Amino acid sequence: MKKGLLISILLMMSGIMLADKQLDLEEYCRQIDEAIEHSADYVAAHEKKINEVRHALALGANAKEKYERNFQLYELYKPFVSDSAMYFLGECIKLADGMDDASSSVKCRALMAIRCANIGMYDEALDILDSIRPTGIDTLSLGIYYEAYNNVYSELAYYTRLDHMKQRYQAQANRYKQLMFQFLPPTYETCFLRREQQAQGEGKLDEGMRINDEWLKTVEPGSHPYAMVALYRYIEFKLRGDKEQMIHWLVESVLADIRNAAMDQGSMWELANELMLSGYIDKASSYISFTSDCANRYGSRQRNWQIAPLLTHIAKNYKSQSEHTTNQLRITLGAISMLLLLLLGVLFFLHRRNRQLDTARMALKGKNDELATANSQLAEQTKELSTLNAQLSTLNSQLSESNRVKEEYIGRFMSLCSQYIDKLDNYRKMVNKKMKNKELEDLFLMSKSTELKEKELEELYQNFDSVFLHLFPNFVNDFNALLQPEMRVTPKEENRLTTEIRIFALIRLGIEDSSKIAEFLHYSVNTIYNYRARIKNGALDNRENFERRIKDLGMIQ
């Protein structure tokens, strides 16, 4: 129990003031911050385009020209303000009906259904589509009509939580997707999108990338359509596990959205999630706040539903990080105090143990004198006294072994304690100096690095291996002798142990609890359990007695 406590304290001290390694995203964040800083200018430029078209519409024209102006306004408002986009699309429907233009009427109604579905108004979208009679219209309008049905059912399939309804909606979406492919040109945005989604869903990564390459050639770099292609290119690289490329294309999509004044942003909240997972909590919070404001301006309740869980998660992580920073120095001081108390306890224990050993030696000497006298007086008891002497000799050997183990580990522990106290004091002086100099950024960067933790853990394991092999030089050979040939473990380095051997070395020292072993080796309890089970399954004899035999290995030489 005392050894387990010592190991726990050492592990805690080696992990103080260390943070997870994070991906360097500073250059990307700088570009995005610059774009956000000028977002008002981008919005103003977009509103200027809208006002120019509105002015042209107000000057008056024939019905066809009014239709074209209203459709221009719809397209300008589509990524900008949802309600305005739907309003001008409604004006287009009125004008198309007034001109008896069936194709334009069907196309605009289908686009209206898509707009409704994109902001979560699924019943309204289906009502609009069910009211359409797609007869006597051109192929493009018919393709958009089927595209709208595919869009609505795809959204319903994605968001429903009922499995039987998901299957039903997906079947409808697939049916209308095939009809859409028949009537829309292959280079149409939704055709590219659905083909790539299908390839991704079927795990055909090469085909998905080929489709994205074709799609990328059809859009202008930096345009609003480019943002959509870049977002799906990010997904392609994410499926491949290419961290560098996926972040690059996600940032490309984010920048295109901001610079085109798009308020309906899918890539920004995805980037905020990636930044949160990489430890950039402040940036993630800033970006999710920005995209939330954009979603509110756009008027999409669907996007707000997607953003809300991420906002909650970021807030929790931010609070946790703040509490960790606040308690960091307090934990350091507490750990130093615990080490000092522990050192005093060890010294007291050694003093008391030495007194007990002196008393035991005196008692043994008296017994030997009594036995010598008894041997001369009671010859008939010679055999019995010989047996007693043999037992006493065994006890002395065990005491000698126990003393040597304790002396080795206590000596090494006291040395480590002294070294850690010096290291912590130097670290305290350095932290104090940087705080005086207000070098808080340096402190923050130092707290993110795991280099100190890894170095100290490696030194801890190296010390453990060295002391253990000094005490039990034949342990590795004896350990392998208990295993089947194919299960034997050979260390790659001299005077070092493998993870498997180190687990059973701790068991040999009396540390049997998997949670304590896991704590020392920085593995999960399940991993330690699996290591123990796998080695025991490879035992030559009964696996149930394997760990008992390990405890009997290696009398100290």
Coordinates of C-alpha atoms in Angstrom, one line a residue:
M1 CA 0.0 0.0 0.0
K2 CA 2.9 2.4 0.9
K3 CA 4.6 1.6 -2.5
G4 CA 1.4 2.3 -4.3
L5 CA 1.1 5.7 -2.6
L6 CA 4.7 6.5 -3.5
I7 CA 4.1 5.7 -7.1
S8 CA 0.9 7.8 -7.2
I9 CA 2.7 10.8 -5.8
L10 CA 5.5 10.5 -8.2
L11 CA 3.1 10.3 -11.2
M12 CA 1.1 13.2 -10.0
M13 CA 4.3 15.4 -9.7
S14 CA 5.6 14.4 -13.1
G15 CA 2.2 15.4 -14.7
I16 CA 1.9 18.9 -13.0
M17 CA 1.5 21.9 -15.3
L18 CA 1.5 19.8 -18.5
A19 CA -1.2 20.1 -21.3
D20 CA -2.1 18.0 -24.3
K21 CA -0.2 18.7 -27.5
Q22 CA -2.2 20.8 -30.0
L23 CA -2.1 21.3 -33.7
D24 CA -0.4 24.6 -34.7
L25 CA -3.3 26.5 -36.3
E26 CA -2.1 30.0 -35.6
E27 CA -1.5 31.0 -39.2
Y28 CA -5.0 29.8 -40.3
C29 CA -6.6 31.5 -37.3
R30 CA -4.8 34.7 -38.2
Q31 CA -6.3 34.6 -41.7
I32 CA -9.8 33.9 -40.4
D33 CA -9.5 36.7 -37.7
E34 CA -8.5 39.1 -40.4
A35 CA -11.5 38.1 -42.6
I36 CA -13.8 38.4 -39.6
E37 CA -12.4 41.9 -38.8
H38 CA -13.4 43.0 -42.4
S39 CA -16.7 41.1 -42.4
A40 CA -18.7 44.3 -42.1
D41 CA -17.0 45.5 -45.3
Y42 CA -17.9 42.3 -47.1
V43 CA -21.5 42.6 -45.9
A44 CA -21.6 46.2 -47.0
A45 CA -20.3 45.3 -50.5
H46 CA -23.0 42.6 -50.7
E47 CA -25.8 44.9 -49.6
K48 CA -24.5 47.4 -52.3
K49 CA -25.1 44.7 -55.0
I50 CA -28.6 44.1 -53.5
N51 CA -29.5 47.8 -53.5
E52 CA -28.3 48.2 -57.1
V53 CA -30.7 45.4 -58.2
R54 CA -33.5 46.8 -56.1
H55 CA -33.0 50.2 -57.7
A56 CA -33.2 48.7 -61.2
L57 CA -36.4 46.8 -60.1
A58 CA -38.0 50.1 -58.8
L59 CA -37.4 51.9 -62.1
G60 CA -40.1 49.7 -63.6
A61 CA -40.0 47.2 -66.5
N62 CA -42.1 44.6 -68.2
A63 CA -43.1 41.4 -66.4
K64 CA -40.2 39.4 -67.8
E65 CA -37.6 41.9 -66.6
K66 CA -39.3 42.2 -63.2
Y67 CA -39.1 38.4 -62.9
E68 CA -35.4 38.5 -63.7
R69 CA -34.7 41.3 -61.2
N70 CA -36.7 39.5 -58.5
F71 CA -34.8 36.2 -59.2
Q72 CA -31.5 38.1 -59.0
L73 CA -32.5 39.4 -55.6
Y74 CA -33.5 35.9 -54.5
E75 CA -30.1 34.5 -55.5
L76 CA -28.3 37.4 -53.7
Y77 CA -30.4 36.9 -50.5
K78 CA -30.2 33.1 -50.6
P79 CA -27.0 32.8 -48.5
F80 CA -27.7 36.2 -46.8
V81 CA -31.2 36.5 -45.3
S82 CA -33.6 33.6 -45.6
D83 CA -36.9 35.5 -45.2
S84 CA -35.9 38.0 -47.9
A85 CA -34.9 35.3 -50.3
M86 CA -38.3 33.6 -49.8
Y87 CA -40.1 36.9 -50.3
F88 CA -38.5 37.6 -53.7
L89 CA -38.9 34.0 -54.7
G90 CA -42.6 34.5 -53.9
E91 CA -42.7 37.6 -56.2
C92 CA -41.1 35.4 -58.9
I93 CA -43.9 32.9 -58.5
K94 CA -46.6 35.6 -58.9
L95 CA -44.9 37.0 -62.0
A96 CA -44.4 33.6 -63.6
D97 CA -48.1 32.7 -63.0
G98 CA -49.1 36.1 -64.4
M99 CA -47.0 35.3 -67.6
D100 CA -48.4 31.8 -67.8
D101 CA -44.8 30.6 -67.7
A102 CA -45.3 27.1 -66.3
S103 CA -41.6 26.2 -66.3
S104 CA -40.6 29.2 -64.3
S105 CA -43.5 28.8 -61.9
V106 CA -42.6 25.1 -61.2
K107 CA -38.9 26.0 -60.8
C108 CA -39.6 28.8 -58.3
R109 CA -42.1 26.8 -56.3
A110 CA -39.5 23.9 -56.1
L111 CA -36.8 26.4 -55.0
M112 CA -39.2 27.7 -52.4
A113 CA -39.6 24.2 -51.0
I114 CA -35.9 23.8 -50.8
R115 CA -35.6 27.1 -48.9
C116 CA -38.3 25.9 -46.5
A117 CA -36.6 22.5 -45.9
N118 CA -33.2 24.2 -45.3
I119 CA -34.6 26.2 -42.4
G120 CA -36.6 23.2 -40.9
M121 CA -40.0 23.9 -42.4
Y122 CA -40.6 20.4 -43.7
D123 CA -44.4 20.3 -43.7
E124 CA -44.6 23.6 -45.6
A125 CA -42.0 22.3 -48.1
L126 CA -44.0 19.1 -48.8
D127 CA -47.3 21.1 -49.1
I128 CA -45.7 23.3 -51.8
L129 CA -44.3 20.3 -53.7
D130 CA -47.6 18.3 -53.5
S131 CA -49.4 21.3 -55.0
I132 CA -47.2 21.4 -58.1
R133 CA -48.4 19.8 -61.4
P134 CA -45.1 19.3 -63.4
T135 CA -46.6 19.1 -66.9
G136 CA -45.6 21.0 -70.0
I137 CA -42.4 22.3 -68.5
D138 CA -38.7 22.2 -69.6
T139 CA -36.3 19.5 -68.4
L140 CA -34.3 21.9 -66.1
S141 CA -37.4 22.9 -64.2
L142 CA -38.5 19.3 -63.9
G143 CA -35.0 18.4 -62.6
I144 CA -35.2 21.1 -60.0
Y145 CA -38.7 19.8 -59.0
Y146 CA -37.2 16.4 -58.3
E147 CA -34.2 18.0 -56.6
A148 CA -36.5 19.7 -54.2
Y149 CA -38.2 16.4 -53.3
N150 CA -34.8 14.8 -52.8
N151 CA -33.7 17.6 -50.6
V152 CA -36.7 17.5 -48.3
Y153 CA -36.6 13.7 -47.8
S154 CA -32.8 13.7 -47.3
E155 CA -33.2 16.3 -44.6
L156 CA -36.1 14.3 -42.9
A157 CA -34.0 11.1 -43.1
Y158 CA -31.0 12.9 -41.5
Y159 CA -32.8 14.4 -38.6
T160 CA -35.4 11.8 -37.6
R161 CA -34.7 9.6 -34.7
L162 CA -37.1 6.8 -35.7
D163 CA -35.3 4.0 -37.6
H164 CA -38.4 2.9 -39.6
M165 CA -39.1 6.5 -40.7
K166 CA -35.4 7.1 -41.6
Q167 CA -35.6 4.1 -43.9
R168 CA -38.8 5.3 -45.5
Y169 CA -37.5 8.9 -46.0
Q170 CA -34.2 7.6 -47.4
A171 CA -36.0 5.4 -49.9
Q172 CA -38.0 8.4 -51.1
A173 CA -34.8 10.5 -51.3
N174 CA -33.1 7.9 -53.4
R175 CA -36.0 7.6 -55.7
Y176 CA -36.1 11.3 -56.4
K177 CA -32.3 11.5 -56.6
Q178 CA -32.4 9.1 -59.6
L179 CA -35.1 11.2 -61.3
M180 CA -33.1 14.3 -60.6
F181 CA -30.0 12.8 -62.3
Q182 CA -32.1 12.1 -65.4
F183 CA -33.2 15.7 -66.0
L184 CA -30.4 17.9 -64.5
P185 CA -27.0 18.3 -66.2
P186 CA -24.1 16.4 -64.6
T187 CA -22.3 19.6 -63.8
Y188 CA -25.3 20.9 -61.7
E189 CA -24.2 21.6 -58.1
T190 CA -26.6 19.3 -56.5
C191 CA -25.7 16.5 -58.8
F192 CA -22.1 16.8 -57.9
L193 CA -23.1 17.0 -54.2
R194 CA -25.3 13.9 -54.2
R195 CA -22.8 11.8 -56.2
E196 CA -20.0 12.7 -53.8
Q197 CA -22.1 12.0 -50.8
Q198 CA -23.1 8.6 -52.2
A199 CA -19.4 7.7 -52.9
Q200 CA -18.5 8.7 -49.3
G201 CA -21.4 6.7 -47.8
E202 CA -20.3 3.6 -49.7
G203 CA -16.6 4.0 -48.7
K204 CA -15.4 4.7 -52.2
L205 CA -12.9 7.4 -51.3
D206 CA -11.0 7.5 -54.6
E207 CA -14.3 7.9 -56.5
G208 CA -15.5 10.6 -54.1
M209 CA -12.2 12.6 -54.6
R210 CA -12.5 12.2 -58.3
I211 CA -16.0 13.7 -58.3
N212 CA -14.8 16.5 -56.0
D213 CA -11.9 17.2 -58.4
E214 CA -14.4 17.6 -61.3
W215 CA -16.7 19.8 -59.2
L216 CA -13.8 22.0 -58.2
K217 CA -13.0 22.7 -61.8
T218 CA -16.5 24.2 -62.4
V219 CA -16.3 26.9 -59.7
E220 CA -14.4 30.1 -59.3
P221 CA -11.8 30.0 -56.4
G222 CA -13.0 32.1 -53.6
S223 CA -16.6 32.3 -54.7
H224 CA -19.6 31.2 -52.7
P225 CA -20.0 27.9 -54.6
Y226 CA -16.3 27.3 -54.0
A227 CA -17.1 27.3 -50.2
M228 CA -19.4 24.3 -50.7
V229 CA -16.8 22.4 -52.8
A230 CA -14.1 23.1 -50.3
L231 CA -16.3 21.9 -47.4
Y232 CA -16.8 18.6 -49.1
R233 CA -13.1 18.4 -49.9
Y234 CA -12.5 18.8 -46.2
I235 CA -14.8 15.8 -45.6
E236 CA -12.8 13.7 -48.2
F237 CA -9.5 14.3 -46.4
K238 CA -11.1 13.8 -43.0
L239 CA -12.3 10.3 -44.1
R240 CA -8.6 9.6 -45.1
G241 CA -7.3 10.9 -41.8
D242 CA -5.1 13.6 -43.5
K243 CA -5.2 16.3 -40.8
E244 CA -3.1 18.8 -42.6
Q245 CA -5.2 18.8 -45.8
M246 CA -8.6 18.6 -44.1
I247 CA -7.8 21.7 -42.0
H248 CA -6.5 23.5 -45.1
W249 CA -9.7 23.0 -47.1
L250 CA -12.0 23.7 -44.1
V251 CA -10.3 27.0 -43.7
E252 CA -10.7 27.7 -47.5
S253 CA -14.4 27.1 -47.1
V254 CA -14.7 29.4 -44.0
L255 CA -12.8 32.2 -45.7
A256 CA -15.0 31.9 -48.9
D257 CA -18.1 32.1 -46.7
I258 CA -16.9 35.2 -44.8
R259 CA -15.6 37.1 -47.9
N260 CA -18.9 36.4 -49.8
A261 CA -21.0 37.7 -46.8
A262 CA -22.7 34.3 -46.5
M263 CA -24.7 34.2 -43.3
D264 CA -25.7 30.5 -43.7
Q265 CA -22.3 29.0 -42.8
G266 CA -21.8 25.2 -42.5
S267 CA -18.0 25.3 -42.3
M268 CA -17.4 27.8 -39.5
W269 CA -19.1 25.8 -36.8
E270 CA -17.3 22.6 -38.1
L271 CA -14.0 24.5 -37.7
A272 CA -14.9 25.6 -34.2
N273 CA -15.4 22.0 -33.3
E274 CA -12.0 21.0 -34.7
L275 CA -10.4 23.8 -32.8
M276 CA -12.1 22.8 -29.6
L277 CA -10.8 19.2 -30.0
S278 CA -7.3 20.6 -30.6
G279 CA -7.4 22.6 -27.4
Y280 CA -8.0 26.1 -28.9
I281 CA -11.0 26.8 -26.6
D282 CA -10.8 30.6 -26.9
K283 CA -10.7 30.5 -30.7
A284 CA -13.5 27.9 -30.8
S285 CA -15.7 30.1 -28.6
S286 CA -15.0 33.2 -30.7
Y287 CA -15.8 31.5 -34.0
I288 CA -18.9 29.7 -32.8
S289 CA -20.2 33.1 -31.4
F290 CA -19.5 34.7 -34.8
T291 CA -21.3 31.9 -36.8
S292 CA -24.2 32.0 -34.3
D293 CA -24.7 35.7 -34.9
C294 CA -24.6 35.0 -38.7
A295 CA -27.2 32.2 -38.3
N296 CA -29.5 34.5 -36.4
R297 CA -29.2 37.1 -39.1
Y298 CA -29.9 34.5 -41.8
G299 CA -32.9 33.2 -39.9
S300 CA -32.2 29.5 -39.9
R301 CA -33.4 27.6 -36.8
Q302 CA -31.9 24.5 -38.3
R303 CA -28.4 26.0 -38.1
N304 CA -29.0 27.2 -34.5
W305 CA -30.0 23.6 -33.5
Q306 CA -26.7 22.4 -34.9
I307 CA -24.7 25.1 -33.1
A308 CA -26.3 24.9 -29.7
P309 CA -24.7 21.6 -28.5
L310 CA -21.3 22.8 -29.6
L311 CA -21.8 26.1 -27.7
T312 CA -22.6 24.2 -24.6
H313 CA -19.6 21.9 -25.0
I314 CA -17.2 24.8 -25.6
A315 CA -18.6 26.6 -22.5
K316 CA -17.9 23.6 -20.3
N317 CA -14.4 23.1 -21.7
Y318 CA -13.7 26.8 -21.2
K319 CA -14.8 26.7 -17.6
S320 CA -12.8 23.5 -17.0
Q321 CA -9.6 25.1 -18.4
S322 CA -10.1 28.2 -16.3
E323 CA -10.5 26.2 -13.1
H324 CA -7.4 24.1 -14.0
T325 CA -5.3 27.3 -14.5
T326 CA -6.5 28.8 -11.2
N327 CA -5.7 25.7 -9.2
Q328 CA -2.4 24.9 -10.9
L329 CA -0.1 26.7 -8.4
R330 CA -2.2 25.6 -5.5
I331 CA -1.7 22.0 -6.5
T332 CA 2.0 22.4 -6.9
L333 CA 2.4 23.8 -3.4
G334 CA 0.1 21.0 -2.0
A335 CA 2.2 18.4 -3.8
I336 CA 5.5 19.8 -2.3
S337 CA 3.9 19.7 1.1
M338 CA 2.8 16.1 0.6
L339 CA 6.3 15.1 -0.5
L340 CA 7.8 16.7 2.6
L341 CA 5.3 14.9 4.9
L342 CA 6.0 11.7 3.1
L343 CA 9.7 12.1 3.5
L344 CA 9.3 12.7 7.3
G345 CA 7.1 9.6 7.4
V346 CA 9.7 7.5 5.6
L347 CA 12.5 8.7 8.0
F348 CA 10.3 7.8 11.0
F349 CA 9.5 4.4 9.5
L350 CA 13.2 3.7 8.9
H351 CA 14.1 4.7 12.5
R352 CA 11.4 2.5 14.0
R353 CA 12.3 -0.4 11.7
N354 CA 16.0 -0.2 12.7
R355 CA 15.1 -0.4 16.3
Q356 CA 12.9 -3.4 15.7
L357 CA 15.7 -5.1 13.8
D358 CA 18.2 -4.4 16.7
T359 CA 15.7 -5.9 19.1
A360 CA 15.2 -8.9 16.9
R361 CA 19.0 -9.4 16.5
M362 CA 19.4 -9.3 20.3
A363 CA 16.6 -11.7 20.8
L364 CA 18.2 -14.1 18.2
K365 CA 21.6 -13.8 20.0
G366 CA 20.0 -14.8 23.3
K367 CA 18.2 -17.7 21.7
N368 CA 21.4 -18.9 20.2
D369 CA 23.2 -18.8 23.6
E370 CA 20.3 -20.7 25.2
L371 CA 20.4 -23.3 22.4
A372 CA 24.2 -23.8 22.8
T373 CA 23.7 -24.4 26.6
A374 CA 20.7 -26.7 25.9
N375 CA 22.8 -28.7 23.4
S376 CA 25.5 -29.4 25.9
Q377 CA 23.0 -30.4 28.6
L378 CA 20.3 -32.1 26.5
A379 CA 22.0 -34.2 23.8
E380 CA 18.7 -36.0 23.1
Q381 CA 17.3 -32.7 21.8
T382 CA 20.0 -32.1 19.2
K383 CA 17.8 -33.0 16.2
E384 CA 15.1 -30.6 17.4
L385 CA 17.5 -27.8 18.0
S386 CA 19.1 -28.3 14.5
T387 CA 15.6 -27.9 13.0
L388 CA 15.1 -24.7 14.9
N389 CA 18.5 -23.3 13.8
A390 CA 17.6 -24.0 10.2
Q391 CA 14.3 -22.1 10.6
L392 CA 16.1 -19.2 12.2
S393 CA 18.6 -19.2 9.3
T394 CA 15.8 -19.0 6.8
L395 CA 14.3 -16.1 8.7
N396 CA 17.6 -14.3 8.7
S397 CA 17.9 -14.7 5.0
Q398 CA 14.4 -13.4 4.4
L399 CA 15.0 -10.4 6.7
S400 CA 18.3 -9.8 4.8
E401 CA 16.4 -9.9 1.4
S402 CA 13.6 -7.6 2.8
N403 CA 16.2 -5.2 4.1
R404 CA 18.1 -5.0 0.8
V405 CA 14.9 -4.4 -1.2
K406 CA 13.8 -1.7 1.1
E407 CA 17.3 -0.1 1.2
E408 CA 17.5 -0.1 -2.6
Y409 CA 14.1 1.4 -3.2
I410 CA 14.2 3.8 -0.2
G411 CA 17.6 5.0 -1.3
R412 CA 16.5 5.5 -4.9
F413 CA 13.2 7.1 -3.7
M414 CA 15.0 9.6 -1.4
S415 CA 17.3 10.5 -4.3
L416 CA 14.3 11.0 -6.6
C417 CA 12.5 13.1 -4.0
S418 CA 15.5 15.3 -3.6
Q419 CA 15.7 15.7 -7.4
Y420 CA 12.0 16.5 -7.7
I421 CA 12.2 19.1 -4.9
D422 CA 15.1 20.8 -6.7
K423 CA 13.3 20.6 -10.0
L424 CA 10.1 22.0 -8.6
D425 CA 11.9 24.8 -6.8
N426 CA 13.7 25.7 -10.0
Y427 CA 10.4 25.6 -11.8
R428 CA 8.8 27.8 -9.1
K429 CA 11.7 30.3 -9.5
M430 CA 11.3 30.4 -13.3
V431 CA 7.5 30.8 -13.1
N432 CA 7.9 33.5 -10.5
K433 CA 10.4 35.3 -12.7
K434 CA 8.2 35.1 -15.8
M435 CA 5.1 36.2 -13.9
K436 CA 7.1 39.2 -12.6
N437 CA 8.1 39.9 -16.2
K438 CA 4.5 39.4 -17.4
E439 CA 5.7 36.7 -19.8
L440 CA 2.3 35.0 -19.5
E441 CA 2.3 33.8 -23.1
D442 CA 5.6 31.9 -22.5
L443 CA 4.0 30.3 -19.4
F444 CA 0.9 29.3 -21.4
L445 CA 3.1 27.7 -24.2
M446 CA 5.2 25.9 -21.5
S447 CA 2.0 24.5 -19.9
K448 CA 0.9 23.0 -23.3
S449 CA 4.0 20.9 -23.8
T450 CA 4.1 17.2 -22.8
E451 CA 7.9 17.0 -23.2
L452 CA 8.6 17.4 -19.5
K453 CA 6.0 14.7 -18.6
E454 CA 7.4 12.3 -21.2
K455 CA 11.0 12.8 -20.1
E456 CA 10.2 12.4 -16.4
L457 CA 8.1 9.3 -17.0
E458 CA 10.9 7.8 -19.1
E459 CA 13.4 8.5 -16.3
L460 CA 11.0 7.0 -13.7
Y461 CA 10.6 3.8 -15.7
Q462 CA 14.4 3.6 -16.3
N463 CA 15.1 4.0 -12.6
F464 CA 12.5 1.3 -11.8
D465 CA 13.9 -1.1 -14.4
S466 CA 17.5 -0.5 -13.2
V467 CA 16.7 -1.1 -9.5
F468 CA 14.4 -4.1 -10.2
L469 CA 17.0 -5.9 -12.4
H470 CA 19.7 -5.1 -9.8
L471 CA 17.6 -6.9 -7.2
F472 CA 16.3 -9.6 -9.5
P473 CA 18.9 -10.1 -12.2
N474 CA 17.4 -13.4 -13.4
F475 CA 13.8 -12.3 -13.4
V476 CA 13.4 -12.0 -17.2
N477 CA 14.8 -15.5 -17.8
D478 CA 12.8 -17.0 -14.9
F479 CA 9.6 -15.2 -16.2
N480 CA 10.0 -16.5 -19.7
A481 CA 10.6 -20.0 -18.3
L482 CA 7.1 -20.0 -17.1
L483 CA 5.7 -19.3 -20.6
Q484 CA 5.1 -21.3 -23.7
P485 CA 7.9 -20.6 -26.3
E486 CA 5.8 -18.5 -28.6
M487 CA 4.6 -16.3 -25.7
R488 CA 8.1 -15.4 -24.3
V489 CA 9.0 -11.7 -24.2
T490 CA 12.5 -10.4 -25.0
P491 CA 13.4 -6.8 -24.1
K492 CA 14.7 -4.7 -27.0
E493 CA 17.3 -2.9 -24.8
E494 CA 19.7 -4.2 -22.2
N495 CA 18.8 -3.5 -18.6
R496 CA 15.3 -2.4 -19.7
L497 CA 11.9 -4.1 -19.2
T498 CA 9.0 -4.3 -21.7
T499 CA 5.5 -3.2 -20.6
E500 CA 4.4 -6.9 -20.1
I501 CA 7.4 -7.7 -18.0
R502 CA 7.1 -4.4 -16.0
I503 CA 3.5 -5.3 -15.1
F504 CA 4.6 -8.6 -13.6
A505 CA 7.6 -7.0 -12.0
L506 CA 5.2 -4.8 -10.0
I507 CA 3.2 -7.9 -9.1
R508 CA 6.5 -9.5 -7.9
L509 CA 7.0 -6.4 -5.6
G510 CA 3.5 -6.9 -4.2
I511 CA 1.5 -4.4 -6.3
E512 CA -1.4 -6.5 -7.6
D513 CA -4.2 -4.0 -8.1
S514 CA -4.7 -3.4 -11.8
S515 CA -5.8 0.2 -11.1
K516 CA -2.5 0.9 -9.3
I517 CA -0.5 -0.7 -12.1
A518 CA -2.4 1.3 -14.7
E519 CA -1.7 4.5 -12.7
F520 CA 2.0 3.8 -12.7
L521 CA 2.3 2.8 -16.4
H522 CA -0.2 5.4 -17.7
Y523 CA -2.5 2.8 -19.3
S524 CA -6.2 2.2 -18.8
V525 CA -7.3 -0.5 -16.3
N526 CA -8.7 -2.5 -19.2
T527 CA -5.4 -2.5 -21.0
I528 CA -3.6 -3.8 -17.9
Y529 CA -6.2 -6.4 -17.5
N530 CA -5.8 -7.6 -21.1
Y531 CA -2.0 -7.7 -20.8
R532 CA -2.3 -9.9 -17.6
A533 CA -4.9 -12.1 -19.2
R534 CA -2.9 -12.6 -22.4
I535 CA 0.3 -13.5 -20.5
K536 CA -1.5 -15.9 -18.2
N537 CA -3.1 -17.6 -21.2
G538 CA 0.4 -18.4 -22.4
A539 CA 1.5 -20.0 -19.2
L540 CA 3.1 -23.5 -19.4
D541 CA 1.1 -24.8 -16.4
N542 CA -2.2 -23.8 -14.7
R543 CA -2.9 -20.1 -15.6
E544 CA -4.6 -19.6 -12.2
N545 CA -1.3 -20.3 -10.4
F546 CA 0.8 -18.1 -12.7
E547 CA 0.8 -14.9 -10.7
R548 CA 1.5 -16.9 -7.4
R549 CA 4.6 -18.4 -9.1
I550 CA 5.7 -15.0 -10.3
K551 CA 5.7 -13.8 -6.6
D552 CA 8.1 -16.7 -5.8
L553 CA 10.6 -15.9 -8.5
G554 CA 14.1 -14.5 -8.1
M555 CA 15.7 -14.7 -4.7
I556 CA 18.0 -11.7 -4.5
Q557 CA 21.6 -12.6 -5.4

